[in-house]
mmCIF file of C-alpha atoms in Angstrom:
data_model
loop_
_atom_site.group_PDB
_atom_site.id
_atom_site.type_symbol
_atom_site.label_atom_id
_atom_site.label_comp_id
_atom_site.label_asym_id
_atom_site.label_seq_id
_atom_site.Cartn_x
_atom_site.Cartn_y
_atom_site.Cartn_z
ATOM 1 C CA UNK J 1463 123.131 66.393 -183.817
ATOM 2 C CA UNK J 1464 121.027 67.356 -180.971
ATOM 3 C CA UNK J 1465 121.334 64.216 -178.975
ATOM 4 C CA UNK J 1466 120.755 63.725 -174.871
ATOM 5 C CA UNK J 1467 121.932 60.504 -173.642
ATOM 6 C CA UNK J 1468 120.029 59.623 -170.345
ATOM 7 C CA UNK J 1469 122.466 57.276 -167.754
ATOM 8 C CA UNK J 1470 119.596 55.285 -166.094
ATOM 9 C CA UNK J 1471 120.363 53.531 -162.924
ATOM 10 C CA UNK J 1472 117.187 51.889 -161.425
ATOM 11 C CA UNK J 1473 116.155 48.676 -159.635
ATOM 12 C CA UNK J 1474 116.074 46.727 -162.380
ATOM 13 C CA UNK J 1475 117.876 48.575 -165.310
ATOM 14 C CA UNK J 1476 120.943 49.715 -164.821
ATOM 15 C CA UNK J 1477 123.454 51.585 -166.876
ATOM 16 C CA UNK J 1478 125.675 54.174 -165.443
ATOM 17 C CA UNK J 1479 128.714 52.293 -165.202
ATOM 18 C CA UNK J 1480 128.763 50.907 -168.576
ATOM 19 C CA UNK J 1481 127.460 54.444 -170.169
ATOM 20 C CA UNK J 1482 129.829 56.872 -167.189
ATOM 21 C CA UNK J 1483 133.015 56.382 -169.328
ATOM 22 C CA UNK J 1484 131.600 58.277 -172.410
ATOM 23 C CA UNK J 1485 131.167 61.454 -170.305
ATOM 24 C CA UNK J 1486 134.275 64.006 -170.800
ATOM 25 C CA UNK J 1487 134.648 67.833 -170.254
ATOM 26 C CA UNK J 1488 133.473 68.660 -174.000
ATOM 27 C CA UNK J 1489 130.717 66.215 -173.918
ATOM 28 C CA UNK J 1490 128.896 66.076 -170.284
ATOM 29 C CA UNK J 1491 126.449 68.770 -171.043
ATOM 30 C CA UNK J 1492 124.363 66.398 -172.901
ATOM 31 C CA UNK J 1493 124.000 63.885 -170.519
ATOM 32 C CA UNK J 1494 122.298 63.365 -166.895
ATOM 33 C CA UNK J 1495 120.716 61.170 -164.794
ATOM 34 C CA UNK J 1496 117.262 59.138 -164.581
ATOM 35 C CA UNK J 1497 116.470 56.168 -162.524
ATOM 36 C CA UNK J 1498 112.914 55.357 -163.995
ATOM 37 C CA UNK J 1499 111.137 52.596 -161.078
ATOM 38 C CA UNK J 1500 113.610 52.398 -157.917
ATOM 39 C CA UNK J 1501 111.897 50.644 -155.134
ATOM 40 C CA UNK J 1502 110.825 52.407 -152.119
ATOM 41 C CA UNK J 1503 113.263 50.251 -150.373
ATOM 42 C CA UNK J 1504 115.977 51.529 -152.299
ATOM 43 C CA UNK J 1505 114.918 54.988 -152.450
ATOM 44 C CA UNK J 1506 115.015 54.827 -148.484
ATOM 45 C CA UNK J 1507 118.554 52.950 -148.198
ATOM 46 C CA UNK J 1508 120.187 54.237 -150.992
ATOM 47 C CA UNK J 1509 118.990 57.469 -152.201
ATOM 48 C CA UNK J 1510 117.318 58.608 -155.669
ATOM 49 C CA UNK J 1511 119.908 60.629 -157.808
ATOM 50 C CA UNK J 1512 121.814 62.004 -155.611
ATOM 51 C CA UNK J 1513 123.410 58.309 -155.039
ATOM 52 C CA UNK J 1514 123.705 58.316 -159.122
ATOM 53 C CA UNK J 1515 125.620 61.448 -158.247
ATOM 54 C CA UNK J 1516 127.735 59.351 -155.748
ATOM 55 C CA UNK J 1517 128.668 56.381 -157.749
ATOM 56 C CA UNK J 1518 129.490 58.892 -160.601
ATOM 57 C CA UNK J 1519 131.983 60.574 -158.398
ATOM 58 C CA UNK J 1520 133.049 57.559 -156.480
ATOM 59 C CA UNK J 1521 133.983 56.225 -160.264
ATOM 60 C CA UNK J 1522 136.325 59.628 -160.863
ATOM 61 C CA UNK J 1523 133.826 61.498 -162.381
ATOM 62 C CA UNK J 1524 134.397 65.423 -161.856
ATOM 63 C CA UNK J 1525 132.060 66.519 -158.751
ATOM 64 C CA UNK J 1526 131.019 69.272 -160.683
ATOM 65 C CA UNK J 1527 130.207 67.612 -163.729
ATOM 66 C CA UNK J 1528 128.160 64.888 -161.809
ATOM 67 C CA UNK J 1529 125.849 67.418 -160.332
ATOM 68 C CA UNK J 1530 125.503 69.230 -163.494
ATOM 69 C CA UNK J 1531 124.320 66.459 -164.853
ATOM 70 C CA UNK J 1532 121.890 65.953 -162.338
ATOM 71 C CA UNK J 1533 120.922 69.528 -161.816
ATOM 72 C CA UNK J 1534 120.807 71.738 -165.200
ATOM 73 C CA UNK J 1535 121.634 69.338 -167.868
ATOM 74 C CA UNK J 1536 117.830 67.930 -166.522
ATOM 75 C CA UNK J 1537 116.220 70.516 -166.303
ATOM 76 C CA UNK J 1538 117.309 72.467 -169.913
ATOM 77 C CA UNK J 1539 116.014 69.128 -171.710
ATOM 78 C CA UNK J 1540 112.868 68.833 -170.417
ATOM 79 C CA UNK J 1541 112.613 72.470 -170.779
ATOM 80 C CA UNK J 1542 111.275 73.287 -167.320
ATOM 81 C CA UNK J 1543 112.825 76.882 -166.937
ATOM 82 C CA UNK J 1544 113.539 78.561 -163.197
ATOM 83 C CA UNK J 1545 115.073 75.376 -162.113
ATOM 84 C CA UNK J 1546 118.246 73.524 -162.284
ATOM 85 C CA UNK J 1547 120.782 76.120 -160.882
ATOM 86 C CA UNK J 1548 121.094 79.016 -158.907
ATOM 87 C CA UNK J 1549 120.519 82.041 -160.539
ATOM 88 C CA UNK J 1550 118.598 85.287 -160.318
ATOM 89 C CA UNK J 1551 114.842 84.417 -161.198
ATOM 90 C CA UNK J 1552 115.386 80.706 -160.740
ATOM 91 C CA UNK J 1553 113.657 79.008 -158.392
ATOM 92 C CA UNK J 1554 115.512 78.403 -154.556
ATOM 93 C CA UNK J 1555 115.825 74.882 -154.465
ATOM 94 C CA UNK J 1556 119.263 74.254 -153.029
ATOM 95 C CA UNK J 1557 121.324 72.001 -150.785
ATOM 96 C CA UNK J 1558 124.470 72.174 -149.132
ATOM 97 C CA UNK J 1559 126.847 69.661 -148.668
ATOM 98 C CA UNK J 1560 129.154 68.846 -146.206
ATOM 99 C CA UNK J 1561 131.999 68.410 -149.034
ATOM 100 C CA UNK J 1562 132.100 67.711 -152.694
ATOM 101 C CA UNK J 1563 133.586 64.183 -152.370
ATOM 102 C CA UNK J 1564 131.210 62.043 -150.491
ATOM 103 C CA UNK J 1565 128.198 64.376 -151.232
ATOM 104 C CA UNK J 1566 126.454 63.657 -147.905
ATOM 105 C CA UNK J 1567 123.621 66.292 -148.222
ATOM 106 C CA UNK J 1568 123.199 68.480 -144.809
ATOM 107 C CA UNK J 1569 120.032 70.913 -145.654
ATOM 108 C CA UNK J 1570 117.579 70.912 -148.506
ATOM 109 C CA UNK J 1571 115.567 74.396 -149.675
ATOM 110 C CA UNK J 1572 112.590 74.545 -151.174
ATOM 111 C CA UNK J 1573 111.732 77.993 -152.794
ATOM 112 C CA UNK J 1574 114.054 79.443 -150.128
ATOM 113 C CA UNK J 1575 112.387 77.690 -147.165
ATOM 114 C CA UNK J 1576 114.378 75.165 -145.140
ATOM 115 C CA UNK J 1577 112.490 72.034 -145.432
ATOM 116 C CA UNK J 1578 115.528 68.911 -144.100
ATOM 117 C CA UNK J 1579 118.463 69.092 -142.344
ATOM 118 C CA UNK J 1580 120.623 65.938 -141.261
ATOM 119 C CA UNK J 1581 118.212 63.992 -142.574
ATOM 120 C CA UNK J 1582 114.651 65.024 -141.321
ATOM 121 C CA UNK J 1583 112.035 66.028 -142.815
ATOM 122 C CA UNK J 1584 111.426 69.960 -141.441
ATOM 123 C CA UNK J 1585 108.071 71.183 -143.188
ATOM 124 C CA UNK J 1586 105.322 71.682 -141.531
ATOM 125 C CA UNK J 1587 102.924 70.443 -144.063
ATOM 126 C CA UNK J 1588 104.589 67.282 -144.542
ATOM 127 C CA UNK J 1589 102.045 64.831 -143.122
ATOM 128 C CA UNK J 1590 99.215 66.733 -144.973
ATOM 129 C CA UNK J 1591 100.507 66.305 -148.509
ATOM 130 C CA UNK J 1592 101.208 62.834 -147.637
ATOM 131 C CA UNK J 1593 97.629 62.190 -146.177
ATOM 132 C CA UNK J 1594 96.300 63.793 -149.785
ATOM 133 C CA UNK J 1595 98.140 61.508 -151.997
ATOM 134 C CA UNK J 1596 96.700 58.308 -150.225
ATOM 135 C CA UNK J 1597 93.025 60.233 -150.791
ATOM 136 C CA UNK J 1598 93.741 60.140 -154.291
ATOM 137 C CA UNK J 1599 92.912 56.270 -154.899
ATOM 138 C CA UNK J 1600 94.728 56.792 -158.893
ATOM 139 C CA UNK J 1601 94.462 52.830 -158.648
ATOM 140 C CA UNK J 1602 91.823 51.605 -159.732
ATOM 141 C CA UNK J 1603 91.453 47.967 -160.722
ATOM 142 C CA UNK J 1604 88.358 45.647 -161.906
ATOM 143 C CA UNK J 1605 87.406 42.428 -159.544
ATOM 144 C CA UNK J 1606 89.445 39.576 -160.174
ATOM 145 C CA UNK J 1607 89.377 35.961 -160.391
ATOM 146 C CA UNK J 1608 90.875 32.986 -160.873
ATOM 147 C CA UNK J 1609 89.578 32.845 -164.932
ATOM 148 C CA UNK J 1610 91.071 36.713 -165.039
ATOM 149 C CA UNK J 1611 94.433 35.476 -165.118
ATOM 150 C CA UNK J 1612 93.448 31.762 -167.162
ATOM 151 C CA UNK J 1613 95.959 32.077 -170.705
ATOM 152 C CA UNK J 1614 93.675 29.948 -173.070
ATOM 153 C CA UNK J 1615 96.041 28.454 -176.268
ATOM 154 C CA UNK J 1616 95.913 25.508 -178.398
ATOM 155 C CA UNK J 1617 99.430 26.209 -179.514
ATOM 156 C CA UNK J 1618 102.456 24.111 -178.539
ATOM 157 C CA UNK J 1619 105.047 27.108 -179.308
ATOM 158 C CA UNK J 1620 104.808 30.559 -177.356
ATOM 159 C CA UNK J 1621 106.622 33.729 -177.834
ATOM 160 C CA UNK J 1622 108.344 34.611 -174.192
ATOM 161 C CA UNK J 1623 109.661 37.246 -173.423
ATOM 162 C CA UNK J 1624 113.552 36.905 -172.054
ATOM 163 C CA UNK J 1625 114.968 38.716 -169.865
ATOM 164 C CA UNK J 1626 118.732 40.570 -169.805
ATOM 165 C CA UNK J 1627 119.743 40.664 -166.031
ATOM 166 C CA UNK J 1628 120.087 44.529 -165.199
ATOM 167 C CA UNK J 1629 118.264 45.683 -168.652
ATOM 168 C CA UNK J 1630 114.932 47.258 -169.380
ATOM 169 C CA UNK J 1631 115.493 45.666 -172.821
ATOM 170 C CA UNK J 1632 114.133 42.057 -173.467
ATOM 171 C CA UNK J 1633 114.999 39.314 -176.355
ATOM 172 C CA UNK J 1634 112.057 37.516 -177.952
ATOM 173 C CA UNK J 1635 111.935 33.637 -178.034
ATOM 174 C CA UNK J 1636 110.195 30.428 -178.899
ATOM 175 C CA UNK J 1637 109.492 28.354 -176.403
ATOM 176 C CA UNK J 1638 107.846 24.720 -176.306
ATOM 177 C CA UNK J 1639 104.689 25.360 -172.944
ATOM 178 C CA UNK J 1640 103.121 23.111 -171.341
ATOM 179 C CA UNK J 1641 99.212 22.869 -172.940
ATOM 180 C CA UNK J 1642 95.874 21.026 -171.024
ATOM 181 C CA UNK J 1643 92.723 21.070 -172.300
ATOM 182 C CA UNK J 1644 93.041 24.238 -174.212
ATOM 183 C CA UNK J 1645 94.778 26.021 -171.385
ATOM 184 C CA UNK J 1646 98.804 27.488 -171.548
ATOM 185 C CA UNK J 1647 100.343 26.434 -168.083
ATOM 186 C CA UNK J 1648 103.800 27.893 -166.678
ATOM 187 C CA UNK J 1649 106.563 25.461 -166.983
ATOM 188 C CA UNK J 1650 108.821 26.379 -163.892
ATOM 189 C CA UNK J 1651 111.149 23.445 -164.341
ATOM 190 C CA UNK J 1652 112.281 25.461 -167.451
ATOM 191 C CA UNK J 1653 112.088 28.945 -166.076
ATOM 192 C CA UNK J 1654 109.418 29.663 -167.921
ATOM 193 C CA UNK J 1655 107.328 31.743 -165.911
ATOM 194 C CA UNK J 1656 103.590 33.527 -166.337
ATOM 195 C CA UNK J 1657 103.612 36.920 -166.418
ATOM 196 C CA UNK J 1658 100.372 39.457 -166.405
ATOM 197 C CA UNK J 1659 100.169 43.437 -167.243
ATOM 198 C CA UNK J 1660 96.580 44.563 -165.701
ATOM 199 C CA UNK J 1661 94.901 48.219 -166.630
ATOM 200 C CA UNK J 1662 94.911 49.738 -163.253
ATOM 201 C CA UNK J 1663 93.908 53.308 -163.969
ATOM 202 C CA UNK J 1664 89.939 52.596 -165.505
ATOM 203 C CA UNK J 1665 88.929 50.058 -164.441
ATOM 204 C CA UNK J 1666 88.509 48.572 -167.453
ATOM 205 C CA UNK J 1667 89.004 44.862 -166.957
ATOM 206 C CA UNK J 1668 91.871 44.273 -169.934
ATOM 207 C CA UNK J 1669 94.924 41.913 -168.958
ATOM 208 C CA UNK J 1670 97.878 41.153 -170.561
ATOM 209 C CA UNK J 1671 99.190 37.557 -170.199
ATOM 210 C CA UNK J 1672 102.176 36.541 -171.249
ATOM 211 C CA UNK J 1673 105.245 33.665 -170.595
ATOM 212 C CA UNK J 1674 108.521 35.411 -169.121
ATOM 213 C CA UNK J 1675 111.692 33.314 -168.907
#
């Protein structure tokens, strides 16, 4: 019917190895990889997908598959043409391996140019682009206080938001808080925790508090 099935393996939601045993030879063309947030810890340690790419072979996934799923199965869903594979017109973004197996990458091209090999970064213009994203200052928050983050209620019962260990999806519950003079407190005996989304793009000032258990 049309459907893409994206295998999401991030720092906090992770899928692949419950989702990896759907994939087959008839099928594998309509799924690939994502990781949404990954920390930069992670990213550093472990890779973005290209270690996807590694557990999915390390758990006797066809090497070929695995990186099709990472490459052009990508690229033909979000519809962003010249990339993905390599091909006459396409774009020449490539690596090469060292073997199919452990896919330890040895060189990475960008539009043709050699930009890493073994590991280091090779482009010239490396520090610069890095030096313009920090200019960009895309965060941008309102002055906060103590009062910001104050969750005013008169209500003994609070929806809180539980958590699924490894899941992006949440359950919804009622739970008894702890309530003084008008004021919702955090009741860490209980796990029940305070939790706050802030608008970090205008400047605007709006904050969403909430209980997280």
């Amino acid at each position: 019917n049309g459907m893409w099935i994206m295998i999401r393996e991030g720092s906090t939601a992770k899928n692949l190895k419950e989702i990896l045993p759907l994939v087959n030879q008839k099928n594998a063309r309509r799924f690939f990889f994502v990781t949404d947030d990954r920390h930069p810890k992670e990213l550093i340690n472990e890779g973005h997908i290209d270690s996807m790419i590694k557990m999915a072979i390390k758990s006797g996934l066809d090497p070929l598959l695995a990186i099709q799923m990472a490459t052009i199965n990508t690229s033909e869903y979000f519809r962003l043409e010249h990339i993905g594979a390599i091909s006459p017109g396409y774009r020449a973004d490539m690596i090469t391996l060292n073997n199919l197996n452990n896919f330890n990458v040895k060189r990475v091209f960008k539009d043709g140019i050699l930009v890493a090999e073994n590991g280091k970064i090779l482009y010239p213009d490396g520090k610069k682009v890095s030096k313009k994203i920090l200019k960009a200052k895309s965060i941008r928050i309102k002055s906060l206080n103590k009062e910001s983050l104050v969750l005013r209620s008169h209500q003994p019962l609070a929806k809180v938001i539980k958590i699924i260990p490894d899941q992006i999806v949440t359950k919804k519950v009622l739970k008894k808080v702890i309530l003084k003079d008008g004021v919702a407190y955090p009741d860490i005996k209980n796990d029940i925790l305070k939790i706050a989304v802030i608008e970090r793009h205008h400047a605007t000032g709006n904050i969403g508090i909430g209980f997280v258990q």
